[in-house]
Amino acid sequence: MQEIDAWAYLRCLRSKMAPPQHKLVVSAVCIFGLSTAFVWSRYYKSAAFERPIHFSILTFLFCGLALSAYAKNALRSESSHTSLASDGAPAKSILADLLTSSFRLRSLPPSFALLLFCVVARTVLYWRTIRTIHCSWDGLQAFLPFLLAIYDIVELRPIHLPSHGYDSQGRATGAPSTGMRYALVALLWGLAATDTLLLSERTTGAICPSGPHIERLIPLAQLVTLALDAAIISQVGKLRKSSEGQSKAWHLLGALFLTSAAVLIFLALWSSIDRANLQWNVFLTWLAVGDLVVDSIAVTTAIISAIYLLGYFHGTLVSLLLTATSLFVYLQWRIMDGTMIRVWSNWWGLVTGVWLFMGAGILFNFGRFAAFQLQSSGEGVILRNRYGFYALVAFLLVFSQTIFMSPGGFRPTPGPIIANARSESDVWITRAKKSKSLEEAVSEYRKRYGIPPPPNFDKWYDFATSVNSPIIDTFDQIHSDLLPYWGTLPSVLRQRTTHLLEHPSLSMGGIIIDGGKIDISPHIHGTHRWMMDVTKDMIEPFAQWLPDMQLAFNLDDECRISVPLDRMDAYREEGLRARGRLSTKQKLLPFSGTQKPSWARDYLSADESIWNERSPWFVERSKRQIFYEWISPTCPAEAPVNKYRWWNRKAECLVCSAPHMMNGFVSNWTLSGDLCHQPDLAYLHGVLLSPSAMAPSHTLFPVFSQSRLHNFADILYPSPWNFGEKVEIENNKSIPWDQKLNSIYWRGASSDGFAVHGAWQTFLRARFVHMAAQAKMSIREKSLFNFIRPRKDILSSLRSTISSSSSFLDTATPVDNHLVVNVSFVGNFNRCDDRDCTAEHITFYGSPTAEPPPSLDFQEHWRHRHLIDLDGAAFSGRFLPFLKSASLPYRAALFRTWWEERVHAWRHFVPLDVRLGDLWGAVNYLGGPGLAEADEIAQAGREWALQSLRKEDMQVYMFRLLLEWGRLVDDHREDLGFVF
């Protein structure tokens, strides 16, 4: 038997193989590298990776057919080739012939069964890993060369190469010591690669639950998958280097992939017994189909080129090419988003980065002189170490790229954003009260909105000026909310309002205004009656100036109306035309006395059976993901949500947040709420992933809601929670800034969704509390090599304190400027099924039987400088009191409310991206070097809130909103307007 070590073979390839064969090998290397880079560049964005079973089946089918066709046709002339069908057999389709031959296991060697088990098992394990990707460890694939080296050492065998005509005799080298040295270098390189990925990871804070849960076994599944990959590569390499005919090896591998696809298809069909699995397995979007086809072709190309290379190179080299390419693509991602400059500015990150490149060079060169001692004595030092030199040059080039191409520099701060926000806010506030008289207000209204003000505008103006409203002219929110309703007939709006109130099971409360008097619809659950009582109190001071109307108020937290973009654009276009016709009218009329048809009233006297009525226009979508059904259709076809899937709920999608971020901080608060460019948020917010109560509609019903997502069409109105002062500062207990504790404070419940099937692990509030518990983590402590004493980093001043009582607060002093984290859930978890409730309790409280921290007096908030406001099931009712407290509010939210246009990010509060990647950068700056700016923002927020967010300001907004709505539902609305 001819024996030669692989590295010696690399050196003699060019001299021993025929020129055409040499070109094929070089081409295979290039194709392998390019296809691998292509696949990894799409790893986070492709829907194919979200469906590993579909992905694997299609890839295996492509591989099986391609390999079998290659063996059957391209190698027909080889003497050792044995066709699966005799030459005299009738012609069959290649597909039928190959599928039939794939199951003739008696003629297949024992290695076939081993390979089949490995391929199917690694696919199932990969599927399990993808389902709980946030519990996985990144970078383990870098240990593949090490495992292959160990595999060879355990076998204690020489490396056999194919017995082609251009082979030559070589020295057998099977000494374990040479392999051990290579394995040691490969191990250190794998550690450096994994450590680099760990140091540079940008996570969403997704939680791997504590306790005895299957999610905790995901790293073990990854290690087993890696071992199976090593076994597959080793076995395939043995087949390719076999002395038997190569066509048989190609046919065997083709049959392997086809059989693997058949097994996976059977498993998928078996799992489809469950209805949810059936829907997932069968009903694919066109986006998913396109990604599956493209990526399956790319992976097929990489697999076939790798199999070809295994006939000439050892598996360690092929695996090194694979892992090095994937790491290079990853580094490019992290360089462009500014992560690597932070990693490599730390000494340990720089050390691991240098070894990542140098180790790869050593591994490529190791066989020549370090392990197998094949160097020529005539070679100089530089020539003998050229691979290490190449690696060093590569690192210097990449490091230079990092310095010159990374956005934001080494330590960006929000200082420039704060300065810009201050000037923009001042301009807005000045323009908001530009008018000093009724005549000026009417003129400004026409100039801004292109139509005359509604009837009784003078009564609104008198009311607004009587309460010293700081805003007279700027009510863009109202006009934006109502524009699509201008595209709907008034009679249709009235009918749809009646439909809402005729179906109290939709959780709608009604306000009926008739002749200046207000009544509340009778069909309201007692737990929600207070909302309508408070709303009635809000409207009563100006009800006499409102036309007759009926209003449907959403009593649930979640918003309700999501209209597909094409229909919404049609509504808006027709609305603009209707407003255009109104703008040309010279003679304007007051509100009409009657409408045809008039407002329905029969439902007001209906008995309790009305609760059994079900609306065909609304559907139940509680406890299930709503993103792709209710968000994506509201976005343009070219929007990211309709172009790719960011399925990895662990990795932060920086390209998704880039449109509203600058240097790592939110620079456009309005845009940050638009979900069309943020496909990753499908998994990062409880309302989008598993809402507690969701009954939406695709039809434009006039629903008034306290808050809504950007992509919904509910009409915003001032919240009864805030108008009723459910949460306020008692007796003006506000504490001066210099007497507050320099601490981050939050207490609350996990109310942002219903936890089922582990959904809570990526909820906003859960991620925040978990991040707070990990606040002391520094860049060195994240490293695998944390036996070295960590250095101070960006969070070194944070002392994580989860306190369930005020004992700590009583002893802390305001002059201590160390930034303290005081964050915790309170009470038991109840919006969850039993399994998830237990998992949450263990994760956040330590054990299933641990007593949860009790709720503290809400007034405790005012003792802390940094207050965090987070979305719950909808908006948080705490924000307005936070603004008035002279503490600094930080807000992470997707839900928008009536006051969004008048409260300004970085001027009155600190905006946070809901991924929370900017959280510690913001609090570290504003709790340290930016403390003066934090004080300024807190004071500006308090002063403006006391001017523009009073109960009177809510009534001013509501009065104007209902005047506009009264015109909209009037049959003569295109003739209505205020006249002196």
PDB file of N, CA, C and O in Angstrom, residues 783-825:
ATOM      1  N   SER A 783     -14.365  36.265  28.762  1.00  0.00           N
ATOM      2  CA  SER A 783     -13.407  35.421  28.061  1.00  0.00           C
ATOM      3  C   SER A 783     -13.379  34.003  28.608  1.00  0.00           C
ATOM      4  O   SER A 783     -13.639  33.758  29.787  1.00  0.00           O
ATOM      5  N   LEU A 784     -13.015  33.047  27.724  1.00  0.00           N
ATOM      6  CA  LEU A 784     -12.814  31.673  28.168  1.00  0.00           C
ATOM      7  C   LEU A 784     -11.632  31.581  29.127  1.00  0.00           C
ATOM      8  O   LEU A 784     -11.580  30.719  29.984  1.00  0.00           O
ATOM      9  N   PHE A 785     -10.683  32.486  28.955  1.00  0.00           N
ATOM     10  CA  PHE A 785      -9.451  32.435  29.746  1.00  0.00           C
ATOM     11  C   PHE A 785      -9.558  33.342  30.971  1.00  0.00           C
ATOM     12  O   PHE A 785      -8.694  34.156  31.251  1.00  0.00           O
ATOM     13  N   ASN A 786     -10.650  33.227  31.713  1.00  0.00           N
ATOM     14  CA  ASN A 786     -10.884  34.176  32.794  1.00  0.00           C
ATOM     15  C   ASN A 786     -10.148  33.808  34.073  1.00  0.00           C
ATOM     16  O   ASN A 786     -10.455  34.332  35.119  1.00  0.00           O
ATOM     17  N   PHE A 787      -9.165  32.891  33.953  1.00  0.00           N
ATOM     18  CA  PHE A 787      -8.338  32.655  35.138  1.00  0.00           C
ATOM     19  C   PHE A 787      -7.329  33.778  35.302  1.00  0.00           C
ATOM     20  O   PHE A 787      -6.706  33.917  36.344  1.00  0.00           O
ATOM     21  N   ILE A 788      -7.187  34.617  34.266  1.00  0.00           N
ATOM     22  CA  ILE A 788      -6.337  35.800  34.384  1.00  0.00           C
ATOM     23  C   ILE A 788      -7.149  36.908  35.018  1.00  0.00           C
ATOM     24  O   ILE A 788      -8.297  37.108  34.676  1.00  0.00           O
ATOM     25  N   ARG A 789      -6.553  37.633  35.937  1.00  0.00           N
ATOM     26  CA  ARG A 789      -7.296  38.662  36.657  1.00  0.00           C
ATOM     27  C   ARG A 789      -7.862  39.686  35.679  1.00  0.00           C
ATOM     28  O   ARG A 789      -7.147  40.275  34.892  1.00  0.00           O
ATOM     29  N   PRO A 790      -9.190  39.921  35.690  1.00  0.00           N
ATOM     30  CA  PRO A 790      -9.793  40.850  34.735  1.00  0.00           C
ATOM     31  C   PRO A 790      -9.408  42.293  35.020  1.00  0.00           C
ATOM     32  O   PRO A 790      -9.187  42.690  36.151  1.00  0.00           O
ATOM     33  N   ARG A 791      -9.358  43.059  33.931  1.00  0.00           N
ATOM     34  CA  ARG A 791      -9.098  44.487  34.061  1.00  0.00           C
ATOM     35  C   ARG A 791     -10.413  45.251  34.056  1.00  0.00           C
ATOM     36  O   ARG A 791     -11.450  44.743  33.664  1.00  0.00           O
ATOM     37  N   LYS A 792     -10.327  46.513  34.452  1.00  0.00           N
ATOM     38  CA  LYS A 792     -11.537  47.334  34.450  1.00  0.00           C
ATOM     39  C   LYS A 792     -11.953  47.628  33.005  1.00  0.00           C
ATOM     40  O   LYS A 792     -11.140  47.782  32.130  1.00  0.00           O
ATOM     41  N   ASP A 793     -13.245  47.678  32.805  1.00  0.00           N
ATOM     42  CA  ASP A 793     -13.766  47.992  31.477  1.00  0.00           C
ATOM     43  C   ASP A 793     -14.951  48.920  31.614  1.00  0.00           C
ATOM     44  O   ASP A 793     -15.131  49.543  32.679  1.00  0.00           O
ATOM     45  N   ILE A 794     -15.776  48.966  30.591  1.00  0.00           N
ATOM     46  CA  ILE A 794     -16.849  49.957  30.557  1.00  0.00           C
ATOM     47  C   ILE A 794     -17.809  49.841  31.727  1.00  0.00           C
ATOM     48  O   ILE A 794     -18.401  50.810  32.170  1.00  0.00           O
ATOM     49  N   LEU A 795     -17.957  48.629  32.270  1.00  0.00           N
ATOM     50  CA  LEU A 795     -18.916  48.447  33.353  1.00  0.00           C
ATOM     51  C   LEU A 795     -18.244  48.233  34.704  1.00  0.00           C
ATOM     52  O   LEU A 795     -18.859  47.759  35.634  1.00  0.00           O
ATOM     53  N   SER A 796     -16.957  48.561  34.764  1.00  0.00           N
ATOM     54  CA  SER A 796     -16.251  48.242  36.005  1.00  0.00           C
ATOM     55  C   SER A 796     -16.768  49.040  37.194  1.00  0.00           C
ATOM     56  O   SER A 796     -16.542  48.670  38.337  1.00  0.00           O
ATOM     57  N   SER A 797     -17.440  50.164  36.920  1.00  0.00           N
ATOM     58  CA  SER A 797     -17.959  50.966  38.027  1.00  0.00           C
ATOM     59  C   SER A 797     -19.342  50.532  38.489  1.00  0.00           C
ATOM     60  O   SER A 797     -19.870  51.085  39.444  1.00  0.00           O
ATOM     61  N   LEU A 798     -19.917  49.544  37.777  1.00  0.00           N
ATOM     62  CA  LEU A 798     -21.265  49.098  38.153  1.00  0.00           C
ATOM     63  C   LEU A 798     -21.189  48.078  39.277  1.00  0.00           C
ATOM     64  O   LEU A 798     -20.480  47.089  39.175  1.00  0.00           O
ATOM     65  N   ARG A 799     -21.931  48.303  40.344  1.00  0.00           N
ATOM     66  CA  ARG A 799     -22.045  47.313  41.402  1.00  0.00           C
ATOM     67  C   ARG A 799     -23.468  46.784  41.358  1.00  0.00           C
ATOM     68  O   ARG A 799     -24.422  47.485  41.699  1.00  0.00           O
ATOM     69  N   SER A 800     -23.599  45.563  40.878  1.00  0.00           N
ATOM     70  CA  SER A 800     -24.943  45.001  40.702  1.00  0.00           C
ATOM     71  C   SER A 800     -25.550  44.677  42.054  1.00  0.00           C
ATOM     72  O   SER A 800     -24.993  43.927  42.833  1.00  0.00           O
ATOM     73  N   THR A 801     -26.707  45.275  42.300  1.00  0.00           N
ATOM     74  CA  THR A 801     -27.393  45.064  43.567  1.00  0.00           C
ATOM     75  C   THR A 801     -28.848  44.767  43.310  1.00  0.00           C
ATOM     76  O   THR A 801     -29.571  45.610  42.810  1.00  0.00           O
ATOM     77  N   ILE A 802     -29.270  43.581  43.571  1.00  0.00           N
ATOM     78  CA  ILE A 802     -30.682  43.234  43.465  1.00  0.00           C
ATOM     79  C   ILE A 802     -31.231  43.208  44.882  1.00  0.00           C
ATOM     80  O   ILE A 802     -31.032  42.272  45.640  1.00  0.00           O
ATOM     81  N   SER A 803     -31.907  44.267  45.231  1.00  0.00           N
ATOM     82  CA  SER A 803     -32.367  44.430  46.604  1.00  0.00           C
ATOM     83  C   SER A 803     -33.875  44.320  46.679  1.00  0.00           C
ATOM     84  O   SER A 803     -34.592  44.901  45.907  1.00  0.00           O
ATOM     85  N   SER A 804     -34.357  43.533  47.610  1.00  0.00           N
ATOM     86  CA  SER A 804     -35.806  43.370  47.767  1.00  0.00           C
ATOM     87  C   SER A 804     -36.352  44.239  48.891  1.00  0.00           C
ATOM     88  O   SER A 804     -37.528  44.200  49.197  1.00  0.00           O
ATOM     89  N   SER A 805     -35.518  45.006  49.521  1.00  0.00           N
ATOM     90  CA  SER A 805     -35.998  45.890  50.578  1.00  0.00           C
ATOM     91  C   SER A 805     -35.245  47.198  50.497  1.00  0.00           C
ATOM     92  O   SER A 805     -34.342  47.380  49.696  1.00  0.00           O
ATOM     93  N   SER A 806     -35.595  48.117  51.314  1.00  0.00           N
ATOM     94  CA  SER A 806     -34.959  49.428  51.274  1.00  0.00           C
ATOM     95  C   SER A 806     -33.802  49.540  52.258  1.00  0.00           C
ATOM     96  O   SER A 806     -33.296  50.623  52.482  1.00  0.00           O
ATOM     97  N   SER A 807     -33.358  48.405  52.811  1.00  0.00           N
ATOM     98  CA  SER A 807     -32.279  48.481  53.796  1.00  0.00           C
ATOM     99  C   SER A 807     -31.013  49.026  53.172  1.00  0.00           C
ATOM    100  O   SER A 807     -30.299  49.825  53.768  1.00  0.00           O
ATOM    101  N   PHE A 808     -30.745  48.601  51.928  1.00  0.00           N
ATOM    102  CA  PHE A 808     -29.557  49.121  51.256  1.00  0.00           C
ATOM    103  C   PHE A 808     -29.702  50.628  51.012  1.00  0.00           C
ATOM    104  O   PHE A 808     -28.780  51.399  51.163  1.00  0.00           O
ATOM    105  N   LEU A 809     -30.908  51.032  50.626  1.00  0.00           N
ATOM    106  CA  LEU A 809     -31.116  52.426  50.276  1.00  0.00           C
ATOM    107  C   LEU A 809     -30.949  53.327  51.493  1.00  0.00           C
ATOM    108  O   LEU A 809     -30.541  54.470  51.370  1.00  0.00           O
ATOM    109  N   ASP A 810     -31.291  52.807  52.659  1.00  0.00           N
ATOM    110  CA  ASP A 810     -31.185  53.626  53.861  1.00  0.00           C
ATOM    111  C   ASP A 810     -29.736  53.912  54.220  1.00  0.00           C
ATOM    112  O   ASP A 810     -29.441  54.888  54.889  1.00  0.00           O
ATOM    113  N   THR A 811     -28.827  53.034  53.770  1.00  0.00           N
ATOM    114  CA  THR A 811     -27.423  53.210  54.142  1.00  0.00           C
ATOM    115  C   THR A 811     -26.613  53.896  53.064  1.00  0.00           C
ATOM    116  O   THR A 811     -25.533  54.393  53.321  1.00  0.00           O
ATOM    117  N   ALA A 812     -27.145  53.912  51.799  1.00  0.00           N
ATOM    118  CA  ALA A 812     -26.401  54.546  50.715  1.00  0.00           C
ATOM    119  C   ALA A 812     -26.445  56.059  50.866  1.00  0.00           C
ATOM    120  O   ALA A 812     -27.380  56.632  51.415  1.00  0.00           O
ATOM    121  N   THR A 813     -25.434  56.712  50.362  1.00  0.00           N
ATOM    122  CA  THR A 813     -25.365  58.162  50.446  1.00  0.00           C
ATOM    123  C   THR A 813     -25.336  58.762  49.054  1.00  0.00           C
ATOM    124  O   THR A 813     -24.710  58.221  48.154  1.00  0.00           O
ATOM    125  N   PRO A 814     -25.977  59.899  48.856  1.00  0.00           N
ATOM    126  CA  PRO A 814     -26.031  60.512  47.543  1.00  0.00           C
ATOM    127  C   PRO A 814     -24.671  60.892  46.991  1.00  0.00           C
ATOM    128  O   PRO A 814     -24.494  60.961  45.793  1.00  0.00           O
ATOM    129  N   VAL A 815     -23.707  61.161  47.858  1.00  0.00           N
ATOM    130  CA  VAL A 815     -22.399  61.602  47.371  1.00  0.00           C
ATOM    131  C   VAL A 815     -21.606  60.462  46.776  1.00  0.00           C
ATOM    132  O   VAL A 815     -20.607  60.682  46.115  1.00  0.00           O
ATOM    133  N   ASP A 816     -22.025  59.233  47.000  1.00  0.00           N
ATOM    134  CA  ASP A 816     -21.348  58.079  46.410  1.00  0.00           C
ATOM    135  C   ASP A 816     -21.758  57.989  44.945  1.00  0.00           C
ATOM    136  O   ASP A 816     -22.878  57.621  44.615  1.00  0.00           O
ATOM    137  N   ASN A 817     -20.845  58.353  44.051  1.00  0.00           N
ATOM    138  CA  ASN A 817     -21.189  58.434  42.640  1.00  0.00           C
ATOM    139  C   ASN A 817     -20.937  57.149  41.884  1.00  0.00           C
ATOM    140  O   ASN A 817     -20.962  57.144  40.659  1.00  0.00           O
ATOM    141  N   HIS A 818     -20.662  56.048  42.584  1.00  0.00           N
ATOM    142  CA  HIS A 818     -20.633  54.763  41.911  1.00  0.00           C
ATOM    143  C   HIS A 818     -22.045  54.445  41.423  1.00  0.00           C
ATOM    144  O   HIS A 818     -23.017  54.605  42.163  1.00  0.00           O
ATOM    145  N   LEU A 819     -22.132  54.012  40.196  1.00  0.00           N
ATOM    146  CA  LEU A 819     -23.440  53.740  39.604  1.00  0.00           C
ATOM    147  C   LEU A 819     -23.936  52.367  40.054  1.00  0.00           C
ATOM    148  O   LEU A 819     -23.368  51.345  39.708  1.00  0.00           O
ATOM    149  N   VAL A 820     -24.995  52.352  40.830  1.00  0.00           N
ATOM    150  CA  VAL A 820     -25.545  51.134  41.405  1.00  0.00           C
ATOM    151  C   VAL A 820     -26.724  50.651  40.568  1.00  0.00           C
ATOM    152  O   VAL A 820     -27.534  51.446  40.101  1.00  0.00           O
ATOM    153  N   VAL A 821     -26.811  49.341  40.373  1.00  0.00           N
ATOM    154  CA  VAL A 821     -27.919  48.745  39.639  1.00  0.00           C
ATOM    155  C   VAL A 821     -28.861  48.106  40.652  1.00  0.00           C
ATOM    156  O   VAL A 821     -28.497  47.153  41.332  1.00  0.00           O
ATOM    157  N   ASN A 822     -30.058  48.613  40.749  1.00  0.00           N
ATOM    158  CA  ASN A 822     -31.043  48.134  41.720  1.00  0.00           C
ATOM    159  C   ASN A 822     -32.307  47.748  40.955  1.00  0.00           C
ATOM    160  O   ASN A 822     -33.224  48.545  40.773  1.00  0.00           O
ATOM    161  N   VAL A 823     -32.333  46.519  40.496  1.00  0.00           N
ATOM    162  CA  VAL A 823     -33.371  46.065  39.564  1.00  0.00           C
ATOM    163  C   VAL A 823     -33.867  44.699  39.984  1.00  0.00           C
ATOM    164  O   VAL A 823     -33.074  43.830  40.355  1.00  0.00           O
ATOM    165  N   SER A 824     -35.184  44.486  39.912  1.00  0.00           N
ATOM    166  CA  SER A 824     -35.717  43.171  40.228  1.00  0.00           C
ATOM    167  C   SER A 824     -37.182  43.082  39.825  1.00  0.00           C
ATOM    168  O   SER A 824     -37.900  44.081  39.830  1.00  0.00           O
ATOM    169  N   PHE A 825     -37.606  41.871  39.486  1.00  0.00           N
ATOM    170  CA  PHE A 825     -39.027  41.586  39.411  1.00  0.00           C
ATOM    171  C   PHE A 825     -39.581  41.528  40.835  1.00  0.00           C
ATOM    172  O   PHE A 825     -38.840  41.323  41.804  1.00  0.00           O
TER     173      PHE A 825
END
